[in-house]
Amino acid sequence: MSVHVEPIRVYITIFLALMGLTVLTVWAAFQDFGVMSNPIALGIAIAKATLVVLFFMHVRHSTGMTKLVVAGGFLWLLILFGITLSDYQTRDILDPPAAMTMPVDVPGPAHH
Amino acid sequence: MSNAKSKERPEGYPDRHYLNAAHGLKSWFLTTDHKRIGLLYLLAITLFFFLGGAFAVLIRLELATPGGDLVQPETYNRLFTMHGIVMIFFFLIPSIPAVLGNFLLPLMIGAKDVAFPRLNLASWYVYMAGGIFTLWALFEGGLNTGWTFYTPLSTVYSNTAVTTAGIGIFITGFSSILTGMNFIVTIHRMRAPGLTWFRLPLFVWSQYATSLIQILGTPVLAITVLLLALERTLKLGIFDPALGGDPVLFQHLFWFYSHPAVYIMILPAMGVISELIATFSRKRVFGYRFVAFASVAIAILGFLVWGHHLFVSGQSVYAGAVFSVLSMLVAIPSAVKVFNWTATLYKGAVSWETPMLYALGFIGLFTIGGLTGVMLATMGIDIHVHDTYFIVAHFHYIMVGGAIMGYLGGLHYWWPKIAGRLYPVFLSKFAAIIIFVGFNLTFFPQFILGYLGMPRRYHSYPDEFQVLNVMSSAGATILGIGYLIPMLYFAWSMFYGKRCTQNPWGAKGLEWETASPPPTLNFDEIPTVTEEPYDYTPKEVQHAG
């Protein structure tokens, strides 16, 4: 199996890109994008992580098996976030039926 | 047995093998031989098993009477917490993978060692480092959060050694990750010529599935415990609502690892059972491919079910319903295995050797544990019995009735390979039977207690629960003696047992094609595999067919 050697300028370019994206992260944090604030911050973070994984971790020129392992890791992260969010995102939309809730004016045991 | 008899050497018994290849403590503590590392793990986890067992003894002694008359409630909290932490993280999770897996995996695939032998040794040191932190937590007075570390008790209210124990578990997790990674690479890259995926022993398939869980799940536990320690020490708001966090998030993160961790414990045991059933029925495992894929299916589905631990924790009803359905799906591959083992027994030449007693015990006890698991996946039942002894009984049927029975069955089966010596047959069968009886007497009454409403984690209970609790404590005494007997005769056998032949069970599999005990590099010549696994059908019958 031959090992692909990246020229040094690729690393420098990626490093500069990461620095640029970090500046963008800080700038974006001080702007008010409304509901888009989180997606924008996450988008920049994903872009940075992708550069690190593909170039610094050499996945771009790795075997199919390595790519599968990396993809598997992210799929599992998606399972963790996705199914956890299935709880947080549905807490308000599926209230228990009225019959199961306790009316507030039920008299409690007498206190003396 | 006389000393002279223990020195008799059967024909073909090796002069040099991994046990006498080098001498002295240094040769053990700096070894990179997977077999010696397996034995280092065996010693370490046995110590932790008896430490965890000592906590269980105190718990059952306290519960022999309804009043809290042996220990204070706070002490009791610490006892069940330490019992859980030691047994799960320091015994059950490393038990089969780190001991039997380490010893057998390279032998079973015809390799000289694992892919990363030094990393393998490092994993043992990492495990021991984590163990030392946990023992340190014990000397700090232990902790009272339960092995589950639920917030806000663990982060806000508990003034016990939560951080120390958390660090111990954080460190030990990395040993599990290293073992898992090592096994996956070993299975992919180091199989002997001709050993295709569908010629692999089912034990190897189950180790592969287990390793996937170890490397995909354990990092999440490490992060969760780290976040917990950070919130506890630096007041970082992750789980505490007062700091902007959410305590249910802890449960999501914790169970994302800790439910699959149940499969880290049970899948290797299932692999052992497949080997035992095939050998002692003298048959190829029925539906080999189904059993192999069932291991992978359990590993994957096991990651989708964690929310069934959160049915009453404030999780949304919708998510609860999804988790309920997903949880029931795990029953399918589990049942595939049980049915296929049973079908393998059918018309097999079944023999009643000691390992087979454990295998048959496993099938019965795992079935009870698994079916009560399906009951608990049903939200209506789970809400009724949540946090009662029904839960305690259920998971002990899986972890003790399943995982430990598998571990002991495997240890008895491969002991002649490990030690090159035999153990007393009658005594070992006697121990297997009293373990089975003691186990059921300990834990079956707990199903009834739980269904009647006895909550877990209390040091006292109403008088009407005493009879069942006394039965459980009496069973625990029998079980404890049952576990002591094998420990004693294995220790004896290691030095004084009668030397055995290379393949005393007449079993198939590459591990039996080399000497017992094996040479340091396992095989004098790397074998070439030309036949299917468990090929017990006599050649003349094959030709006639």
XYZ file of C-alpha atoms in Angstrom:
657
model
C 0.000 0.000 0.000
C 1.599 3.253 -1.073
C 1.479 6.199 1.308
C 0.360 9.480 -0.197
C 2.588 12.395 0.834
C 0.917 15.817 0.860
C 3.074 18.766 -0.232
C 3.770 21.188 2.629
C 1.825 23.998 0.939
C -1.375 21.969 1.328
C -0.888 21.893 5.106
C -0.164 25.621 5.165
C -3.248 26.350 3.070
C -5.456 24.243 5.325
C -3.940 25.860 8.421
C -4.684 29.327 7.033
C -8.198 28.232 6.099
C -8.757 26.986 9.653
C -7.481 30.270 11.066
C -9.783 32.172 8.719
C -12.751 30.055 9.750
C -11.874 30.649 13.419
C -11.986 34.400 12.836
C -15.335 33.839 11.106
C -16.556 31.861 14.137
C -15.699 34.721 16.497
C -17.236 37.314 14.199
C -20.427 35.246 13.749
C -20.763 34.838 17.507
C -21.224 38.606 17.876
C -23.863 38.905 15.130
C -27.559 38.330 15.617
C -28.773 35.935 12.926
C -31.924 34.993 14.841
C -32.852 31.333 14.444
C -29.940 30.888 12.024
C -27.291 31.595 14.698
C -26.850 27.972 15.727
C -26.914 26.497 12.190
C -24.298 29.047 11.078
C -22.005 28.313 14.046
C -22.408 24.570 13.534
C -21.853 24.931 9.780
C -18.507 26.671 10.317
C -17.511 24.050 12.915
C -18.385 21.206 10.527
C -16.379 22.853 7.756
C -13.341 23.107 10.056
C -13.703 19.504 11.271
C -14.021 18.287 7.673
C -10.758 20.003 6.704
C -8.964 18.474 9.694
C -10.296 14.988 9.002
C -9.635 15.047 5.247
C -6.204 16.695 5.200
C -4.548 16.622 8.633
C -5.806 13.117 9.393
C -5.076 12.016 5.816
C -8.499 10.472 5.261
C -8.733 11.954 1.748
C -6.077 9.568 0.467
C -6.828 6.653 2.804
C -8.305 3.258 1.962
C -12.011 2.668 1.610
C -11.982 0.821 4.949
C -10.566 3.871 6.753
C -13.205 6.066 5.139
C -15.885 3.606 6.225
C -14.602 3.703 9.829
C -14.646 7.517 9.826
C -18.133 7.579 8.309
C -19.262 5.019 10.911
C -18.040 7.282 13.720
C -20.044 10.214 12.365
C -23.099 8.029 11.785
C -22.959 7.035 15.455
C -22.678 10.689 16.468
C -25.780 11.302 14.360
C -27.593 8.473 16.177
C -26.607 9.977 19.555
C -27.729 13.502 18.630
C -30.700 12.505 16.478
C -32.456 10.162 18.863
C -31.689 12.374 21.873
C -33.300 15.247 19.988
C -36.339 13.032 19.321
C -36.924 13.423 23.056
C -36.227 17.150 23.365
C -38.137 18.096 20.206
C -41.291 16.174 21.129
C -41.725 17.133 24.768
C -44.238 19.878 23.955
C -46.094 18.410 21.004
C -47.297 15.218 22.610
C -48.888 16.090 25.914
C -50.407 13.290 27.951
C -54.151 12.885 27.368
C -56.230 15.113 29.635
C -57.589 12.083 31.493
C -54.079 11.251 32.712
C -53.351 14.709 34.125
C -54.177 15.664 37.671
C -56.766 18.464 37.916
C -55.307 21.277 39.988
C -58.384 21.790 42.166
C -58.507 18.256 43.583
C -58.683 18.694 47.361
C -55.674 17.155 49.027
C -55.600 15.447 52.410
C -56.621 17.743 55.208
C -53.730 19.329 57.063
C -54.068 20.181 60.691
C -4.003 -36.035 43.147
C -0.502 -37.209 43.837
C 2.433 -35.054 42.932
C 3.807 -37.799 40.718
C 0.608 -37.909 38.692
C 0.706 -34.155 38.088
C 4.172 -34.564 36.573
C 3.146 -37.273 34.091
C 3.491 -35.956 30.563
C 1.071 -37.207 27.915
C 2.441 -37.840 24.459
C 3.069 -34.624 22.555
C 3.086 -32.452 25.663
C 5.391 -29.512 24.844
C 8.692 -29.008 26.678
C 8.642 -25.297 25.941
C 5.466 -23.270 25.984
C 4.336 -19.731 26.764
C 4.174 -20.414 30.517
C 7.793 -21.566 30.903
C 9.324 -19.647 27.987
C 10.592 -17.004 30.405
C 10.649 -16.666 34.181
C 10.501 -13.880 36.701
C 8.108 -11.009 37.364
C 9.654 -8.883 34.621
C 8.829 -11.539 32.039
C 5.183 -11.200 33.037
C 4.842 -7.467 33.600
C 6.637 -6.548 30.369
C 5.243 -9.352 28.226
C 3.670 -8.654 24.866
C 2.396 -12.231 24.510
C -1.400 -12.048 24.214
C -1.724 -15.254 26.255
C 0.254 -13.911 29.202
C -1.640 -10.607 29.006
C -4.853 -12.643 29.131
C -3.621 -14.251 32.351
C -2.672 -10.856 33.826
C -6.246 -9.775 33.141
C -7.534 -13.043 34.642
C -5.747 -12.343 37.907
C -6.818 -8.714 38.042
C -10.489 -9.257 37.241
C -10.672 -12.172 39.683
C -9.511 -9.848 42.460
C -12.122 -7.285 41.468
C -14.779 -10.009 41.229
C -14.208 -11.039 44.826
C -14.081 -7.394 45.929
C -17.422 -6.746 44.215
C -18.680 -10.019 45.688
C -17.736 -8.876 49.200
C -19.993 -5.829 48.761
C -22.787 -8.147 47.597
C -22.328 -10.301 50.709
C -22.822 -7.249 52.925
C -25.873 -6.144 50.924
C -27.520 -9.570 51.249
C -26.636 -9.785 54.943
C -28.318 -6.440 55.561
C -31.404 -7.540 53.638
C -31.779 -10.800 55.589
C -33.828 -8.845 58.116
C -36.441 -6.155 57.451
C -34.886 -3.574 59.766
C -31.756 -1.666 58.880
C -29.708 -3.325 61.596
C -26.326 -4.128 60.056
C -25.251 -0.923 58.319
C -26.403 2.693 58.219
C -28.549 3.734 55.236
C -25.678 5.867 53.936
C -23.260 2.925 54.188
C -25.776 0.775 52.326
C -25.884 3.347 49.501
C -22.117 3.116 49.239
C -22.183 -0.697 49.285
C -24.528 -1.083 46.317
C -22.719 1.675 44.440
C -19.303 0.080 44.832
C -20.776 -3.361 44.065
C -22.145 -2.039 40.773
C -19.066 -0.048 39.751
C -16.595 -2.839 40.524
C -18.667 -5.621 38.981
C -19.594 -3.783 35.782
C -16.531 -1.723 34.888
C -13.813 -3.870 36.434
C -15.159 -7.398 36.093
C -17.957 -7.949 33.579
C -16.844 -5.642 30.779
C -13.252 -6.927 30.645
C -14.135 -10.503 31.657
C -14.551 -12.459 28.433
C -12.966 -10.031 25.939
C -9.845 -9.239 27.946
C -9.248 -12.730 29.361
C -10.620 -15.305 26.934
C -10.642 -12.964 23.930
C -7.042 -11.972 24.474
C -5.958 -15.551 24.976
C -7.959 -17.104 22.162
C -8.488 -14.647 19.354
C -5.032 -15.000 17.722
C -5.121 -18.778 18.307
C -8.574 -19.060 16.736
C -7.606 -17.149 13.604
C -4.194 -18.789 13.205
C -2.126 -15.695 14.067
C 1.033 -15.334 16.144
C -0.327 -12.499 18.261
C -2.769 -9.595 18.121
C -2.133 -6.761 15.676
C -0.708 -4.390 18.320
C 0.930 -6.464 21.087
C 2.410 -3.490 22.987
C -0.896 -1.633 22.890
C -2.393 -4.811 24.304
C -0.051 -4.693 27.296
C -0.722 -0.953 27.623
C -4.441 -1.699 27.868
C -3.777 -3.836 30.957
C -1.791 -1.058 32.620
C -4.503 1.459 31.765
C -7.070 -0.907 33.271
C -4.986 -1.246 36.440
C -4.520 2.531 36.678
C -8.294 2.969 36.514
C -8.673 0.218 39.099
C -6.301 1.983 41.471
C -8.378 5.172 41.269
C -11.480 3.169 42.065
C -9.778 1.545 45.056
C -8.635 4.999 46.107
C -12.270 6.140 45.957
C -13.011 3.223 48.263
C -10.419 4.445 50.770
C -11.941 7.915 50.525
C -15.114 6.306 51.867
C -16.674 5.197 48.590
C -19.543 6.961 46.870
C -23.291 6.883 47.148
C -24.680 7.688 43.707
C -25.298 4.173 42.430
C -23.158 2.933 39.535
C -25.306 5.139 37.271
C -23.956 8.466 38.669
C -27.302 10.199 38.116
C -27.321 13.968 38.318
C -28.082 16.148 40.268
C -27.137 13.778 43.138
C -23.682 13.142 41.652
C -22.956 16.761 40.745
C -24.707 18.886 43.363
C -25.645 16.938 46.480
C -23.253 14.033 47.001
C -20.207 14.776 49.142
C -18.619 11.387 48.488
C -15.745 10.298 46.238
C -17.642 10.814 42.952
C -14.804 12.550 41.105
C -12.178 9.952 42.055
C -14.381 7.045 40.973
C -15.334 8.949 37.805
C -11.654 9.373 36.932
C -11.165 5.635 37.518
C -13.956 4.772 35.086
C -12.748 7.379 32.575
C -9.279 5.791 32.553
C -10.500 2.200 32.445
C -12.689 3.031 29.454
C -9.572 3.577 27.391
C -8.371 0.055 28.135
C -11.658 -1.201 26.720
C -11.258 0.981 23.611
C -7.687 -0.258 23.059
C -8.758 -3.902 23.347
C -11.663 -3.366 20.950
C -9.497 -1.598 18.385
C -6.810 -4.263 18.644
C -9.315 -7.066 18.073
C -10.965 -5.410 15.067
C -7.640 -4.862 13.326
C -6.494 -8.374 14.258
C -9.617 -9.996 12.813
C -9.433 -7.934 9.631
C -5.736 -8.276 8.934
C -4.328 -11.405 10.542
C -6.564 -14.334 9.626
C -4.747 -17.457 8.465
C -4.822 -18.331 4.745
C -8.187 -19.839 3.840
C -9.904 -18.490 6.949
C -12.675 -16.510 5.266
C -15.222 -14.521 7.279
C -17.743 -17.351 7.153
C -15.184 -19.854 8.351
C -14.525 -17.861 11.504
C -15.598 -19.413 14.798
C -18.731 -17.728 16.159
C -16.725 -16.646 19.212
C -14.655 -14.467 16.870
C -17.801 -12.989 15.303
C -19.139 -12.125 18.728
C -15.801 -10.576 19.749
C -15.881 -8.513 16.578
C -19.382 -7.246 17.343
C -18.355 -6.524 20.936
C -15.305 -4.592 19.786
C -17.498 -2.408 17.579
C -19.535 -1.443 20.635
C -16.394 -0.831 22.676
C -14.922 1.638 20.213
C -18.192 3.346 19.264
C -19.728 3.598 22.734
C -16.967 3.932 25.293
C -15.793 7.408 24.167
C -19.294 8.708 24.931
C -19.053 7.366 28.492
C -15.633 8.994 28.861
C -17.001 12.357 27.713
C -20.054 12.038 29.955
C -18.014 11.244 33.068
C -15.609 14.067 32.195
C -18.490 16.554 31.846
C -19.840 15.345 35.184
C -16.469 15.904 36.856
C -16.171 19.345 35.237
C -19.607 20.384 36.459
C -18.869 19.045 39.913
C -15.494 20.749 40.267
C -15.729 23.857 38.041
C -19.516 24.434 38.140
C -19.715 24.171 34.349
C -23.426 24.152 33.463
C -24.103 20.909 31.619
C -26.562 18.935 33.715
C -27.588 21.328 36.530
C -30.698 23.373 35.629
C -29.549 26.131 37.987
C -26.488 26.538 35.742
C -28.474 26.214 32.506
C -28.017 22.445 32.122
C -30.417 19.492 31.970
C -30.216 16.407 34.220
C -32.034 14.220 31.675
C -29.229 14.926 29.206
C -26.913 13.055 31.579
C -29.179 10.026 31.398
C -29.259 10.150 27.594
C -25.472 10.329 27.377
C -24.869 7.775 30.132
C -27.218 5.156 28.708
C -26.015 5.706 25.127
C -22.942 3.828 26.352
C -24.262 1.886 29.289
C -27.063 0.090 27.526
C -24.779 -1.166 24.731
C -22.385 -2.043 27.574
C -24.863 -4.771 28.491
C -24.122 -6.243 25.065
C -20.381 -5.852 25.687
C -21.039 -8.250 28.578
C -23.478 -10.666 26.949
C -22.274 -10.897 23.318
C -18.924 -12.530 24.151
C -20.777 -14.949 26.432
C -23.043 -15.810 23.497
C -19.919 -16.474 21.430
C -18.639 -18.858 24.102
C -21.979 -20.667 24.188
C -21.930 -21.189 20.417
C -18.523 -22.874 20.741
C -19.621 -25.052 23.674
C -22.887 -26.140 22.069
C -21.123 -27.118 18.849
C -18.329 -29.045 20.588
C -20.510 -30.919 23.038
C -23.249 -31.687 20.492
C -20.649 -32.696 17.907
C -22.516 -30.647 15.313
C -22.089 -27.558 13.189
C -24.050 -24.689 14.776
C -27.497 -24.631 13.157
C -27.888 -21.534 10.971
C -24.242 -20.453 11.370
C -24.659 -17.289 9.287
C -27.786 -16.244 11.147
C -25.985 -16.616 14.472
C -23.003 -14.649 13.143
C -25.125 -11.809 11.774
C -27.276 -11.841 14.917
C -24.164 -10.727 16.853
C -23.658 -7.756 14.565
C -27.396 -6.978 14.627
C -27.392 -6.966 18.438
C -24.366 -4.645 18.433
C -26.100 -2.162 16.101
C -29.645 -2.369 17.494
C -28.206 -2.126 21.006
C -27.316 1.503 20.272
C -30.906 2.462 19.461
C -32.665 1.446 22.650
C -31.134 3.439 25.513
C -34.241 5.524 26.167
C -36.022 2.581 27.814
C -34.042 3.519 30.930
C -35.718 6.951 30.848
C -39.426 6.024 30.664
C -40.135 7.757 33.979
C -37.345 10.354 33.884
C -39.187 13.111 32.073
C -38.394 11.893 28.578
C -41.200 12.684 26.112
C -43.916 10.060 25.719
C -43.288 10.039 21.965
C -39.580 9.224 22.406
C -40.563 6.619 25.001
C -42.849 4.906 22.481
C -40.068 4.883 19.849
C -37.564 3.444 22.318
C -40.107 0.851 23.444
C -40.541 -0.502 19.910
C -36.806 -0.381 19.160
C -36.050 -2.232 22.405
C -38.295 -5.092 21.400
C -36.370 -5.433 18.127
C -33.278 -6.604 20.052
C -35.279 -9.660 21.064
C -35.222 -10.876 17.449
C -31.482 -11.543 16.989
C -31.295 -12.719 20.621
C -34.050 -15.249 19.968
C -32.371 -16.301 16.713
C -29.394 -17.359 18.798
C -31.406 -19.207 21.439
C -33.465 -21.081 18.838
C -30.385 -21.939 16.801
C -28.498 -23.287 19.815
C -31.525 -25.386 20.677
C -31.775 -26.623 17.106
C -28.075 -27.508 17.236
C -28.725 -29.725 20.253
C -31.455 -31.550 18.336
C -30.145 -34.964 17.281
C -26.658 -33.951 18.395
C -24.350 -36.324 20.248
C -24.776 -34.320 23.464
C -22.303 -34.947 26.269
C -22.545 -33.538 29.773
C -19.081 -32.178 30.372
C -18.675 -29.307 32.844
C -18.563 -26.506 30.218
C -21.760 -27.891 28.677
C -23.544 -27.613 32.036
C -22.740 -23.896 32.020
C -23.897 -23.604 28.402
C -27.243 -25.242 29.115
C -27.608 -23.117 32.258
C -26.885 -20.024 30.166
C -29.622 -20.814 27.640
C -32.273 -21.171 30.351
C -31.214 -18.186 32.441
C -30.601 -15.896 29.473
C -34.055 -16.757 28.142
C -35.652 -15.705 31.433
C -33.522 -12.547 31.536
C -34.289 -11.758 27.905
C -38.022 -12.334 28.106
C -38.349 -10.189 31.233
C -36.418 -7.603 29.201
C -39.193 -7.654 26.596
C -41.686 -7.147 29.431
C -39.684 -4.140 30.618
C -39.505 -2.689 27.113
C -43.295 -2.375 27.367
C -43.830 1.047 28.906
C -46.933 0.096 30.865
C -45.119 -2.702 32.707
C -41.892 -0.765 33.105
C -43.603 2.186 34.760
C -45.211 -0.225 37.233
C -42.020 -2.046 38.202
C -39.536 0.774 37.651
C -36.799 0.921 40.311
C -38.097 -2.243 41.997
C -36.386 -5.575 42.583
C -37.961 -6.809 39.335
C -35.351 -4.716 37.510
C -32.577 -5.995 39.777
C -33.624 -9.595 39.100
C -33.910 -8.982 35.342
C -30.436 -7.560 34.859
C -28.818 -10.110 37.149
C -30.366 -12.866 35.029
C -28.594 -11.283 32.035
C -25.327 -10.328 33.681
C -24.827 -13.146 36.179
C -27.038 -15.856 34.677
C -25.846 -14.912 31.191
C -22.447 -13.226 31.176
C -20.856 -14.969 34.168
C -22.220 -18.393 33.212
C -20.709 -17.841 29.759
C -17.422 -16.693 31.257
C -17.174 -19.692 33.593
C -18.274 -22.064 30.827
C -15.543 -20.652 28.598
C -12.937 -20.798 31.338
C -13.733 -24.473 31.968
C -13.712 -25.256 28.250
C -10.421 -23.564 27.403
C -8.679 -24.197 30.729
C -6.774 -27.219 29.345
C -5.560 -24.908 26.553
C -4.615 -22.151 29.009
C -2.942 -24.256 31.687
C -2.185 -27.474 29.804
C -3.711 -29.179 32.821
C -7.073 -30.569 33.894
C -9.305 -29.717 36.830
C -11.292 -32.169 39.008
C -14.279 -33.296 36.947
C -16.695 -34.200 39.733
C -15.973 -31.092 41.766
C -16.372 -28.874 38.714
C -19.755 -30.405 37.844
C -20.821 -30.059 41.464
C -19.809 -26.383 41.444
C -21.681 -25.756 38.171
C -24.855 -27.231 39.620
C -24.696 -25.351 42.895
C -23.967 -22.109 41.036
C -27.141 -22.725 38.998
C -29.195 -23.535 42.092
C -27.681 -20.712 44.174
C -28.216 -18.238 41.367
C -31.898 -19.036 40.944
C -32.512 -19.053 44.684
C -30.868 -15.625 44.906
C -32.537 -13.877 42.047
C -35.877 -15.540 41.271
C -37.428 -14.349 44.564
C -36.364 -10.846 43.556
C -38.722 -10.957 40.552
C -41.594 -11.629 42.950
C -40.384 -9.022 45.449
C -40.205 -6.422 42.713
C -43.601 -7.291 41.328
C -45.022 -6.975 44.837
C -43.511 -3.505 44.998
C -40.243 -3.735 46.918
C -38.089 -0.828 45.718
C -34.391 -1.281 45.012
C -31.614 0.614 46.806
C -33.210 0.669 50.292
C -31.562 -0.931 53.302
C -34.843 -1.825 55.043
C -38.225 -3.141 53.923
C -41.669 -4.095 55.308
C -41.910 -7.353 57.292
C -44.029 -9.165 54.684
C -41.070 -9.217 52.262
C -38.772 -11.071 54.661
C -39.353 -14.685 53.571
C -38.420 -13.938 49.963
C -35.451 -11.847 51.080
C -34.168 -14.633 53.327
C -34.459 -17.024 50.366
C -32.441 -14.573 48.288
C -29.749 -14.148 50.948
C -29.541 -17.920 51.442
C -29.179 -18.361 47.688
C -26.407 -15.774 47.647
C -24.493 -17.819 50.218
C -24.756 -20.919 48.030
C -23.786 -18.896 44.968
C -20.773 -17.453 46.784
C -19.527 -20.927 47.710
C -20.180 -22.015 44.126
C -17.856 -19.259 42.873
C -15.156 -20.015 45.438
C -14.824 -23.667 44.420
C -13.724 -23.045 40.789
C -11.325 -20.327 41.934
C -9.686 -22.791 44.294
C -9.449 -25.726 41.882
C -8.257 -23.539 38.993
C -5.494 -22.136 41.203
C -4.607 -25.712 42.234
C -4.814 -27.036 38.686
C -2.465 -24.357 37.324
C 0.382 -25.939 39.283
C -0.692 -29.444 40.250
C -3.459 -30.517 37.847
C -2.965 -33.581 35.663
C -1.324 -32.630 32.380
C -3.694 -32.964 29.425
C -3.397 -33.861 25.785
C -3.467 -31.224 23.065
C -7.206 -31.516 22.404
C -8.947 -33.182 25.373
C -12.484 -32.413 24.126
C -11.811 -33.623 20.567
C -12.967 -30.180 19.463
C -12.670 -28.429 16.102
C -11.033 -25.037 15.722
C -7.509 -23.783 15.102
C -6.843 -23.192 18.801
C -6.904 -26.962 19.313
C -4.463 -27.618 16.476
C -1.516 -26.355 18.442
C 0.010 -27.630 21.678
C -1.694 -27.196 25.072
C -0.285 -24.950 26.484
C 0.664 -23.273 23.191
C 4.158 -22.078 22.296
C 4.849 -18.350 22.628
C 4.192 -17.733 18.941
C 1.158 -20.041 18.967
C 1.900 -22.134 15.877
C 5.115 -23.702 14.669
C 3.751 -23.171 11.186
C 0.865 -20.861 10.242
C -2.043 -23.195 9.422
C -4.019 -23.125 6.206
C -7.766 -23.522 6.624
C -9.507 -25.780 4.155
C -12.737 -26.730 5.919
C -15.881 -25.091 7.220
C -16.153 -24.272 10.941
C -17.486 -26.958 13.301
C -17.017 -29.615 10.662
C -17.915 -32.520 12.945
C -19.546 -34.673 10.284
C -17.328 -37.728 9.751
C -15.590 -37.664 6.367
C -17.159 -40.948 5.238
C -20.645 -39.522 5.849
C -19.739 -36.354 3.932
C -18.610 -38.438 0.965
C -21.708 -40.622 1.116
C -23.882 -37.467 1.168
